[in-house]
Coordinates of C-alpha atoms in Angstrom, one line a residue:
Chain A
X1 CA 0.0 0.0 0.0
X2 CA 1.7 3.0 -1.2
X3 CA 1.9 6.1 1.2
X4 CA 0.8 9.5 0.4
X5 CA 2.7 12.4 1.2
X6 CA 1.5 16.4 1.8
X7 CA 3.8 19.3 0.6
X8 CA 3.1 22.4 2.0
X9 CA 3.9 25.5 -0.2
X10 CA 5.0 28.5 2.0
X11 CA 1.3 30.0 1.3
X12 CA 0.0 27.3 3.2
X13 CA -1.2 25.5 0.6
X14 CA -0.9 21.3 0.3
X15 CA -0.3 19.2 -2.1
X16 CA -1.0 15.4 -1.9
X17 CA 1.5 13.2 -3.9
X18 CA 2.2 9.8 -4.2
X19 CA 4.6 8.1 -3.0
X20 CA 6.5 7.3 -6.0
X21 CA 6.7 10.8 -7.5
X22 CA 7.6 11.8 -4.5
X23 CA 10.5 10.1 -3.4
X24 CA 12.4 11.5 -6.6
X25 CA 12.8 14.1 -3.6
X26 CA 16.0 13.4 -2.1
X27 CA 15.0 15.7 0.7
X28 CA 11.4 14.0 1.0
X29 CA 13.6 10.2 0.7
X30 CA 15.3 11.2 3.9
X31 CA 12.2 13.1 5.9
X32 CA 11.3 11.2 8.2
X33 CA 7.8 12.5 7.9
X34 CA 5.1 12.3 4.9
X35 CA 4.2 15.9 5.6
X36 CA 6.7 18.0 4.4
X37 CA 7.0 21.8 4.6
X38 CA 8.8 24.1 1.9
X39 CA 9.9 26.8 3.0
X40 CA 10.4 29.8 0.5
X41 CA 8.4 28.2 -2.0
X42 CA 4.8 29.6 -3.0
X43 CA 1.8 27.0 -4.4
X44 CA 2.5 28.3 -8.2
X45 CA 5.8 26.7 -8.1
X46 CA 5.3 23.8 -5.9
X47 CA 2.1 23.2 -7.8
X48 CA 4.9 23.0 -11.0
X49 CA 7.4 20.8 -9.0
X50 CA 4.9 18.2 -8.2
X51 CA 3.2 18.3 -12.1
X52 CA 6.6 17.1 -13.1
X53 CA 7.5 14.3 -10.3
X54 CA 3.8 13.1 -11.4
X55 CA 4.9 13.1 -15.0
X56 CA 8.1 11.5 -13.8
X57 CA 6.5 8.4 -11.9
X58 CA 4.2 7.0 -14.0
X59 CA 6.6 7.3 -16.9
X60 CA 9.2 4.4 -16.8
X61 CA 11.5 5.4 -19.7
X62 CA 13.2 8.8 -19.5
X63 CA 14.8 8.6 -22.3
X64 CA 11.4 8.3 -23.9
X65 CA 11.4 11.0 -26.9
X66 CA 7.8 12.2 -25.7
X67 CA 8.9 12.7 -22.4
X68 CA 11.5 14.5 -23.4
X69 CA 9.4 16.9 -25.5
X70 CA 7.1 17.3 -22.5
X71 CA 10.8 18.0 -20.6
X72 CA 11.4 20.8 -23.4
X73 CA 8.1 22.4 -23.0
X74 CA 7.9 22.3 -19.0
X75 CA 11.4 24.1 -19.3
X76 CA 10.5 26.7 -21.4
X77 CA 9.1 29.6 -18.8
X78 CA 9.4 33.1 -18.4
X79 CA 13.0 32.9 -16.2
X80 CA 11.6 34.5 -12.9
X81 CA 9.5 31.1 -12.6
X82 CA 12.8 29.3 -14.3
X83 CA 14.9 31.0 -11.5
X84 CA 12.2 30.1 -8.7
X85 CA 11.9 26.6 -9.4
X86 CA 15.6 26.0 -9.2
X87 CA 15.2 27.0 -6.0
X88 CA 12.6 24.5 -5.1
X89 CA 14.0 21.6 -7.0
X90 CA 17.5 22.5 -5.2
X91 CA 16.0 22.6 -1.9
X92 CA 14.2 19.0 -2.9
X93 CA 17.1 17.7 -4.2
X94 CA 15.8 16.7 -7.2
X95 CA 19.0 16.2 -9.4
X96 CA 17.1 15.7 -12.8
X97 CA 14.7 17.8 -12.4
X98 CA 17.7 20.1 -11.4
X99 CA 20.2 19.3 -13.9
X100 CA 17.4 19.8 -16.9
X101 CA 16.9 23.8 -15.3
X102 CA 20.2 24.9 -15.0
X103 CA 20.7 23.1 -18.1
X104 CA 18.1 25.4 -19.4
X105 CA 19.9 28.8 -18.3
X106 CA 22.6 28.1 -19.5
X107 CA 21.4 27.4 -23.0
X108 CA 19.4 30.8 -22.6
X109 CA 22.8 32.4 -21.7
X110 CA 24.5 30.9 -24.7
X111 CA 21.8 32.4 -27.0
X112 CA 21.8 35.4 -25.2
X113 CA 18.2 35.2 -24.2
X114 CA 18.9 35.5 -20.7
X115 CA 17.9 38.7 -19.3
X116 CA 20.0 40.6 -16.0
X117 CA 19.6 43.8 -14.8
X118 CA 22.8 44.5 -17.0
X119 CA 22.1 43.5 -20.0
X120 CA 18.6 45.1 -20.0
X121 CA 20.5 48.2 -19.6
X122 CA 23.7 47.4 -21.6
X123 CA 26.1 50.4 -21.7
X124 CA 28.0 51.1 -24.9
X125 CA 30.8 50.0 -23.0
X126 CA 29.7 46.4 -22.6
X127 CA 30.8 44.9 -25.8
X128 CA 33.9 46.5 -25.7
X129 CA 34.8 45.4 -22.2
X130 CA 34.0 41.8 -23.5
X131 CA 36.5 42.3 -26.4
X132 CA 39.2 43.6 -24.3
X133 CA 39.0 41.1 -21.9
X134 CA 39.0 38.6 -24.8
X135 CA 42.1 40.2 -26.4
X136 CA 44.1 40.2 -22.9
X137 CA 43.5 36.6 -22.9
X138 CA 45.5 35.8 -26.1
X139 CA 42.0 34.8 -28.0
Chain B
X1 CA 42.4 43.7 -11.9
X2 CA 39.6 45.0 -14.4
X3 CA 37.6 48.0 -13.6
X4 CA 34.0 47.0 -14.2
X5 CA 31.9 50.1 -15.6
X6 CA 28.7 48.7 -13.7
X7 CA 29.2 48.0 -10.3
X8 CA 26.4 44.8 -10.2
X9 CA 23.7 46.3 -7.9
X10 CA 22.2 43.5 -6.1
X11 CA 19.2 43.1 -8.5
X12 CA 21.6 40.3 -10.1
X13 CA 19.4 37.3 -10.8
X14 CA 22.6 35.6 -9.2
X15 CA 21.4 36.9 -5.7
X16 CA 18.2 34.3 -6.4
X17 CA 20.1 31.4 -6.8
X18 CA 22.0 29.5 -4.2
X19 CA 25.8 30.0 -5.2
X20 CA 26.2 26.2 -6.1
X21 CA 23.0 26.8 -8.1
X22 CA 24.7 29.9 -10.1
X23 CA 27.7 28.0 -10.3
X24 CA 26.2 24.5 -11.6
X25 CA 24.2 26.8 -14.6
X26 CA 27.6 28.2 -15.2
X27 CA 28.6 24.6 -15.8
X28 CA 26.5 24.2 -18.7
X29 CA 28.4 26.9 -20.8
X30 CA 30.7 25.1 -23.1
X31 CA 32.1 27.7 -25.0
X32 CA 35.2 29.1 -23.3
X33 CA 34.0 32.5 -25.3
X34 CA 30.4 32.5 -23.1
X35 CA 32.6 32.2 -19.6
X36 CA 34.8 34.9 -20.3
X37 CA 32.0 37.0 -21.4
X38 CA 29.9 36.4 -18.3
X39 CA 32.8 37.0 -16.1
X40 CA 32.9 40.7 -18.0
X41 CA 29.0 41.1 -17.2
X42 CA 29.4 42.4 -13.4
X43 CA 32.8 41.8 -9.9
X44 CA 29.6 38.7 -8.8
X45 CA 30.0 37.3 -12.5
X46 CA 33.8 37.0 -12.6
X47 CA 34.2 36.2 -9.1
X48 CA 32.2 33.1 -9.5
X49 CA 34.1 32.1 -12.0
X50 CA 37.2 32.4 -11.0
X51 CA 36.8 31.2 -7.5
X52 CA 34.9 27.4 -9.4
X53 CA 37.9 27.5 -11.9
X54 CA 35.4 27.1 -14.4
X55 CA 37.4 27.3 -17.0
X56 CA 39.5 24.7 -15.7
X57 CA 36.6 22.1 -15.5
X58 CA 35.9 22.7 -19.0
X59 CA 39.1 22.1 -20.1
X60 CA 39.2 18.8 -18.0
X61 CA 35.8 17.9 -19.0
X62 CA 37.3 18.2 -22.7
X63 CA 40.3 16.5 -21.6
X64 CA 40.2 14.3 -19.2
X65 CA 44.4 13.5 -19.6
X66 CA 45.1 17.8 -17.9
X67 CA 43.7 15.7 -14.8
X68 CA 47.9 15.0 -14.8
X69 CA 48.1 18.8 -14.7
X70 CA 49.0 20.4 -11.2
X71 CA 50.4 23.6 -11.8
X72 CA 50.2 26.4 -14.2
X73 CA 53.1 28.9 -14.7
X74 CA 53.3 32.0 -17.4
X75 CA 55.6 33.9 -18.7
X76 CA 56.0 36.0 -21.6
X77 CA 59.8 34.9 -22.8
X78 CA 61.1 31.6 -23.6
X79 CA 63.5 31.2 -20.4
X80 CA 60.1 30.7 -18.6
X81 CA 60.8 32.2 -15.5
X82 CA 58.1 31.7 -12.6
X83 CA 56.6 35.1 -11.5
X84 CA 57.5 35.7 -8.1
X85 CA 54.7 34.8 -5.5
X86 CA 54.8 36.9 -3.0
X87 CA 52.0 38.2 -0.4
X88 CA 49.9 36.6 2.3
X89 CA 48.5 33.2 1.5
X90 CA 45.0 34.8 1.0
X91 CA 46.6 36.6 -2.0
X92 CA 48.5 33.6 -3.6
X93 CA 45.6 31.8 -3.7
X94 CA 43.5 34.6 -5.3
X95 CA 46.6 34.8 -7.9
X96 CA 46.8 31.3 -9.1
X97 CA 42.8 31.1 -9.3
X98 CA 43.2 34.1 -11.7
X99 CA 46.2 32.8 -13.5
X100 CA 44.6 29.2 -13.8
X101 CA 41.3 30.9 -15.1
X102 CA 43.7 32.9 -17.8
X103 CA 45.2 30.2 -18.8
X104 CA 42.2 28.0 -19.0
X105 CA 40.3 30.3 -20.8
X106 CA 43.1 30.7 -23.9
X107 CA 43.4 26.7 -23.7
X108 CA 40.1 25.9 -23.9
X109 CA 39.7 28.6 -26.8
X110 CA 43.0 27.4 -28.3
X111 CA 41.8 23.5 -28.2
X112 CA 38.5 24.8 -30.4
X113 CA 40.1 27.5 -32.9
X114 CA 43.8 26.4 -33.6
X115 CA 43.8 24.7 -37.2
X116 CA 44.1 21.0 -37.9
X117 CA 47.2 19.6 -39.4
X118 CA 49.8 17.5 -39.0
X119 CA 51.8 17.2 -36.5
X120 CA 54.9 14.8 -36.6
X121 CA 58.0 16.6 -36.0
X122 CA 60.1 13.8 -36.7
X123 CA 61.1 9.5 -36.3
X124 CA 62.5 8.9 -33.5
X125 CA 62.9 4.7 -33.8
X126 CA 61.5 1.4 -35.1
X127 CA 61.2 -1.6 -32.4
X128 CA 63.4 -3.3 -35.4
X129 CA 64.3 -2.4 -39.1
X130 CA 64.9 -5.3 -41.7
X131 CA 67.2 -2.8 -44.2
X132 CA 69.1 -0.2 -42.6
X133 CA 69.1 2.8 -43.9
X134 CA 66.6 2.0 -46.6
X135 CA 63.8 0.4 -45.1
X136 CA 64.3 3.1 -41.7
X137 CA 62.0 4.3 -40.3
X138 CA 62.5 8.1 -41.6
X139 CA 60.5 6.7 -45.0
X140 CA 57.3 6.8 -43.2
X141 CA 57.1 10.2 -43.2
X142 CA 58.1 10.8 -46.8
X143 CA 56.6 9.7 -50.1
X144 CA 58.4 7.6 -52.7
X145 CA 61.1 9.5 -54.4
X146 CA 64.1 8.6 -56.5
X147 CA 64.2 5.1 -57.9
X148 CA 63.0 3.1 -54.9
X149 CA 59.6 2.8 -53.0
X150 CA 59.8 4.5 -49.7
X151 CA 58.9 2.2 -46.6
X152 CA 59.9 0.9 -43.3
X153 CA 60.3 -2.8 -42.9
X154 CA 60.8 -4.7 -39.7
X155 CA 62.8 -7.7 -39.4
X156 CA 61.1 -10.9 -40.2
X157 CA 59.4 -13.3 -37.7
X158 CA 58.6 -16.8 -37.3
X159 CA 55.9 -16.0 -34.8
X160 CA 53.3 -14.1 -36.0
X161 CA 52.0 -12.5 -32.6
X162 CA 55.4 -10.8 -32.1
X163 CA 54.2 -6.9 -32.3
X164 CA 56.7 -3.6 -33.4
X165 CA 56.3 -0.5 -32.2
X166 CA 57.2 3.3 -34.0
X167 CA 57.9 6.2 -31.8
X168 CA 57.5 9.6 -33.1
X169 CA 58.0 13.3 -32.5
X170 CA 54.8 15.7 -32.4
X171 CA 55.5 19.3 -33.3
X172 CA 55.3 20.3 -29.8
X173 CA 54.5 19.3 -26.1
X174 CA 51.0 19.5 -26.2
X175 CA 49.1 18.1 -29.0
X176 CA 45.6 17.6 -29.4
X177 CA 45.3 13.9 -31.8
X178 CA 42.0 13.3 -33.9
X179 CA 43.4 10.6 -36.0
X180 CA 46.2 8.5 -37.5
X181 CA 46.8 7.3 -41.2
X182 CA 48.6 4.9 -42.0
X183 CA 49.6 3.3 -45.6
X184 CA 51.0 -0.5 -45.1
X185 CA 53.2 -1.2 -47.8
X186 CA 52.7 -3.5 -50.8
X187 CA 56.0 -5.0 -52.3
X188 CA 55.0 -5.0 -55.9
X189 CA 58.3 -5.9 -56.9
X190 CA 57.5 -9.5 -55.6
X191 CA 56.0 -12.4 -57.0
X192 CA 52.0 -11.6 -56.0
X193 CA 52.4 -8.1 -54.7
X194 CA 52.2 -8.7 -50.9
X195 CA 51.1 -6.1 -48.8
X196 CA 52.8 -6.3 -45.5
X197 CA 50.2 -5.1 -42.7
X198 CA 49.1 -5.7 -39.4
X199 CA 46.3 -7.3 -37.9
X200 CA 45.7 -4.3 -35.8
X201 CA 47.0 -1.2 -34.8
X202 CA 47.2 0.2 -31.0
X203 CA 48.6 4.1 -30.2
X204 CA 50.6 4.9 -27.1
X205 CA 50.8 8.9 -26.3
X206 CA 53.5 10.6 -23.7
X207 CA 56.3 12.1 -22.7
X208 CA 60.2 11.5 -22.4
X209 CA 61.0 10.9 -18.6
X210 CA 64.2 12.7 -19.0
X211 CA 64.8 16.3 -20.6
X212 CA 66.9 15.2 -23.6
X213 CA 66.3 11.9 -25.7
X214 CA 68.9 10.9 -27.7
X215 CA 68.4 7.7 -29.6
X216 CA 70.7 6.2 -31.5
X217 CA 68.4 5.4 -34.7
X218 CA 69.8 1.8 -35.4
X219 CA 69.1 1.1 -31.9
X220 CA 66.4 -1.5 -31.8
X221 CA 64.4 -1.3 -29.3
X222 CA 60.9 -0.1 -28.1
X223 CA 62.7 2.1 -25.5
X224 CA 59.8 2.0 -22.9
X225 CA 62.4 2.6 -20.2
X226 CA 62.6 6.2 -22.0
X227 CA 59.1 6.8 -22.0
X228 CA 56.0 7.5 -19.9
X229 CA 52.8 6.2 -21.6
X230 CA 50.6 8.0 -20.3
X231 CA 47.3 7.1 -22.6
X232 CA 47.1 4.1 -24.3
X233 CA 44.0 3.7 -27.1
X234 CA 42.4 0.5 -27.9
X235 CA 43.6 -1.5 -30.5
X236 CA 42.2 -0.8 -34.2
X237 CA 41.5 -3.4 -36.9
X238 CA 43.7 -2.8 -39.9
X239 CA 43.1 -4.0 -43.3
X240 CA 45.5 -5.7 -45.7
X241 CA 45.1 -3.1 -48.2
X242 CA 47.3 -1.3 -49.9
X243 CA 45.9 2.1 -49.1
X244 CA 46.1 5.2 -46.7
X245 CA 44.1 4.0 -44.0
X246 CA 42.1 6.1 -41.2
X247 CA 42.0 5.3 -37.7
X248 CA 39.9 8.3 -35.8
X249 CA 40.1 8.0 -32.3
X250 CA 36.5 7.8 -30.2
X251 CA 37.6 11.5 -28.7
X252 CA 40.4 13.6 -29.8
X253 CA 43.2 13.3 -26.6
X254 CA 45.7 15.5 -25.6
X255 CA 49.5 14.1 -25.9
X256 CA 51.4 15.8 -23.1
X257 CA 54.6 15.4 -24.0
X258 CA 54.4 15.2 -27.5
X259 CA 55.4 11.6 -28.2
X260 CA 53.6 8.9 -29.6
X261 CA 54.0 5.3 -29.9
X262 CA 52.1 3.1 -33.1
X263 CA 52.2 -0.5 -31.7
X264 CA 51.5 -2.6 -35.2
X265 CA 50.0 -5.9 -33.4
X266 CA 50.1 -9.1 -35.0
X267 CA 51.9 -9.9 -38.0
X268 CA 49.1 -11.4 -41.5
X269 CA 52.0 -11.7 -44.6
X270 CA 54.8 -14.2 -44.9
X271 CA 57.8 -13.3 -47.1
X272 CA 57.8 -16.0 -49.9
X273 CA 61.9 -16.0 -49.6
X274 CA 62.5 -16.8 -46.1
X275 CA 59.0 -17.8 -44.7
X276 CA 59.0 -15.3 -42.0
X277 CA 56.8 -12.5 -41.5
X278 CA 57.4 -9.2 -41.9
X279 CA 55.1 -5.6 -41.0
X280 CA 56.0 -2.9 -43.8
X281 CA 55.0 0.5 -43.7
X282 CA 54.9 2.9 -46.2
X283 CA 53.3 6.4 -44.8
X284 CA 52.4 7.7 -41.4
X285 CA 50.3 11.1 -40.5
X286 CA 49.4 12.3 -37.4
X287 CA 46.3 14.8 -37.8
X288 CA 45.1 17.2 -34.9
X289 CA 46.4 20.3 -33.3
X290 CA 49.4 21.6 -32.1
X291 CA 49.0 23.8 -29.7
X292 CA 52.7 24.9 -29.2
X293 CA 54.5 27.2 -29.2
X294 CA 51.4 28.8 -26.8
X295 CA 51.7 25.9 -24.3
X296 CA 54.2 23.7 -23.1
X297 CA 54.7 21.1 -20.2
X298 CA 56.9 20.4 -17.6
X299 CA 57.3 16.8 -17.1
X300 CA 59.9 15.8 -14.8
X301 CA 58.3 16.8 -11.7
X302 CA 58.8 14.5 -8.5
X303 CA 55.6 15.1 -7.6
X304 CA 54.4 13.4 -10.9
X305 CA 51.7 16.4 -11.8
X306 CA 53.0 18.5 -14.7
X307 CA 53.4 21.9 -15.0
X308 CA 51.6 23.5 -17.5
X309 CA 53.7 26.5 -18.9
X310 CA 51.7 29.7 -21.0
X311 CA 53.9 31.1 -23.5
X312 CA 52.0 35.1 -23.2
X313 CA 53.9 36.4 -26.0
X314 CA 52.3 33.4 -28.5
X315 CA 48.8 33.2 -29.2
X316 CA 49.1 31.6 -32.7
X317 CA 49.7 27.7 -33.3
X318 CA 53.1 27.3 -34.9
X319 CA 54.3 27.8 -37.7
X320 CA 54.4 25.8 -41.0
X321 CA 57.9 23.2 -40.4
X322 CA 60.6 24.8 -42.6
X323 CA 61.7 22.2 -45.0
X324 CA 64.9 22.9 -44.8
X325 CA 65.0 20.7 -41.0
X326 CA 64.4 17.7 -43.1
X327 CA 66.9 14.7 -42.4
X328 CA 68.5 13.4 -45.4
X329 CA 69.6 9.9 -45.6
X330 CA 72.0 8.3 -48.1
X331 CA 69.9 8.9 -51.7
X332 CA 66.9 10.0 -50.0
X333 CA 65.6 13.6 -50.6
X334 CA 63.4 15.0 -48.6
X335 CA 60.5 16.8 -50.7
X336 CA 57.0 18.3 -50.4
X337 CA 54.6 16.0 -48.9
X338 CA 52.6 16.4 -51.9
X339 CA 55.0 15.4 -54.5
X340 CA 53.8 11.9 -56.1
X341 CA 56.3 8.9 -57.1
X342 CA 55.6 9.8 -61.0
X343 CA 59.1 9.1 -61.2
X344 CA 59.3 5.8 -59.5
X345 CA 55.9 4.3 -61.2
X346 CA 57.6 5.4 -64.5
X347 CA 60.8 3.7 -63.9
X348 CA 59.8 0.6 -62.0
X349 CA 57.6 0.3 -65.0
X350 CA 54.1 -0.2 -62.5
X351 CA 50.8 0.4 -63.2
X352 CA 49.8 3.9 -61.4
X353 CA 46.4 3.2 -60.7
X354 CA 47.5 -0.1 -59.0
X355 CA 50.0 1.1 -57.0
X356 CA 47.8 3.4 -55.4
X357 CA 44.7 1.2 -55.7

């Protein structure tokens, strides 16, 4: 009989999950507890954390090319929600879930799509600072 | 130190992120050109990186063999003088984090733009040589000239498992390899036209344990007590065919050291005359990238981890090999690497297109 475990967001709302989707939580794996409180973390996300262990659980093959279409499209947020749920999945210790985020950034930051407070507001100077600091390293 | 027009007020999306978090999307970047430029972006940026040597783990994860690396030096003339470290130990360390991350960052860019080519220097031995001088060794690296095919030819063998092993010369220290060729040799001045091959092929990559090898070239021996192997490839099927043949390694590895080792295992043709078997070569290129005179390594360290020595004043691969270095041995000229036995086919009265198959 499998158990079923509560996650509470840090809006005080819970979310029921089974027990195979979530015990892809490391953090969850090791709780002693099947109610489990994250801190930090508000329902929208959470909500999103635990769509994905679902997804996870009842799917036996990752390597599965619809999964990892489904994968693609969970990944693709705005990157405020992106940031957030790295937070979440960290705090979970969720490595896939994890690893397929920050994999995600970083693909955003290789395209350039990635937006900071500097390079909404890039100076002239930005480029050239890159290309000086390019030059001084011999490339 | 860098002055950074925009002092990163702590809107950074950075400050979100757990600093493991930051560090493991920084990860992901595999172009050495994306870390550098994030290290420009803001003091949070480039101090991440440099404090995770990221650039470091991309070169590692690129090539696993700088795992032998243990210290990075650099200098800007060719005596290669260590800069002073001086200052508390708080300092030193800040120092080599930023010299590893400058150095990284020009290897991991140098590994992905220097230019293919090939990269034998030069023959240093042959495990045995049936003919010396004319079936040496040196003839591997030169195409048929003059009136005689150009080839190496061990001694003969009753025991077909017995293996031989060529040692070469890269063009520098460090020396990224993609792929050997090699062209076993048909005799088609014997009855049939044997081609001479090995069952397979294995390559041994590394470094001279002392500073200066000096090998006497009719010396015949594999000289492993010269030599630290230091990557060792699986052994590659080779087919008894008189053509240039490919073998491409899984992943391109880096030869620190610049030595390299072609074990010929297994021995397929018997020589009609004497019923032994022989391995013949006729060519041998190493393709990949050189990435001298920029780099070089210190390899006689008691510690066993080299050193890893940036050469400032270089940022180019080098340059072409003047011809005019070329050994020249009894009636054999040293020529173009292009220029095609017309000469010999004529003369030894062979059918081109056969000869070359």
């Amino acid at each position: 009989m499998s158990r079923v475990f509560k996650l509470k967001s840090s809006d005080n709302e819970t979310f029921e999950v089974e027990e195979a989707a979530a015990l892809l939580s490391e953090t969850i794996k090791s709780s002693s507890s099947t109610e489990i409180t994250v801190p930090n973390v508000k329902a929208e996300i959470l909500g999103k954390v635990v769509e994905w262990c679902n997804k996870h659980a009842e799917s036996e093959d990752t390597k599965d090319q619809l999964i990892k279409e489904w994968d693609a499209e969970f990944v693709s947020v705005d990157q405020h929600v992106l940031f957030k749920l790295i937070t979440a999945a960290d705090y979970l210790q969720i490595k896939e879930l994890v690893d397929q985020l920050t994999q995600r950034v970083g693909d955003m930051i290789k395209a350039k799509t990635l937006k900071t407070v500097e390079m909404t507001y890039p100076t002239f100077n930005v480029e050239r600072e890159v290309q000086e600091e390019l030059k001084s390293l011999g490339f | 130190m860098l002055e950074f027009i925009h002092t990163a007020p702590c809107m950074d999306w950075l400050n979100g992120l757990e600093p493991d978090m930051s560090v493991k999307v920084l990860t992901c970047l595999d172009n050495p050109k994306d870390l550098v430029r994030i290290s420009t972006v803001s003091c949070t940026w480039r101090q991440i990186v440099v404090e995770n040597g990221l650039c470091k783990k991309l070169c590692l994860r690129m090539f696993p063999q700088l795992s032998r690396v243990g210290h990075v030096i650099e200098s800007n003339n060719s005596d290669a003088k260590d800069y002073a470290e001086v200052g508390s130990s708080n300092s030193k360390e800040w120092d080599t984090l930023e010299r590893e991350h400058r150095v990284y960052a020009f290897l991991a860019h140098a590994c992905t733009s220097f230019p293919e080519g090939d990269c034998i220097s030069k023959a240093i031995s042959a495990s045995s040589t049936d003919n010396y001088p004319e079936e040496s060794i040196e003839h591997t690296l030169v195409f048929s000239v003059a009136r005689r095919a150009s080839y190496w030819s061990s001694k003969g063998q009753k025991n077909p498992a017995v293996p031989e092993m060529l040692t070469y010369k890269l063009k520098s220290d460090f020396v990224i390899i993609t792929e050997i060729n090699i062209h076993p040799f048909k005799a088609y001045f014997q009855h049939g036209s044997p081609i001479y091959s090995a069952r397979g092929v294995r390559f041994r990559m590394g470094h001279a344990k002392f500073p200066i090898v000096e090998i006497d070239p009719m010396e015949e021996s594999c000289h492993d007590d010269k030599f630290e192997w230091t990557h060792t490839s699986q052994v590659f099927p080779m087919a008894q065919k008189n053509c240039l043949q490919t073998f491409k390694l899984p992943e391109p590895v880096l030869c620190i050291g610049g030595f390299l080792q072609i074990e010929l295992v297994g021995r397929v043709q018997r020589q009609e005359m004497d019923d032994l078997f022989y391995i013949c070569v006729s060519h041998v290129q190493v393709k990949g990238k050189s990435l001298g005179p920029a780099f070089s390594v210190e390899t006689n360290v008691p510690s066993g981890l080299f050193v890893l020595k940036r050469q400032t004043k270089f940022n180019q691969p080098s340059l072409p090999e003047n011809e005019s270095n070329a050994i020249s041995t009894g009636d054999l000229e040293r020529h173009g690497r292009e220029m095609l036995p017309i000469v010999n086919v004529l003369r030894a009265n062979v059918d081109f297109e056969e000869y070359y198959e």
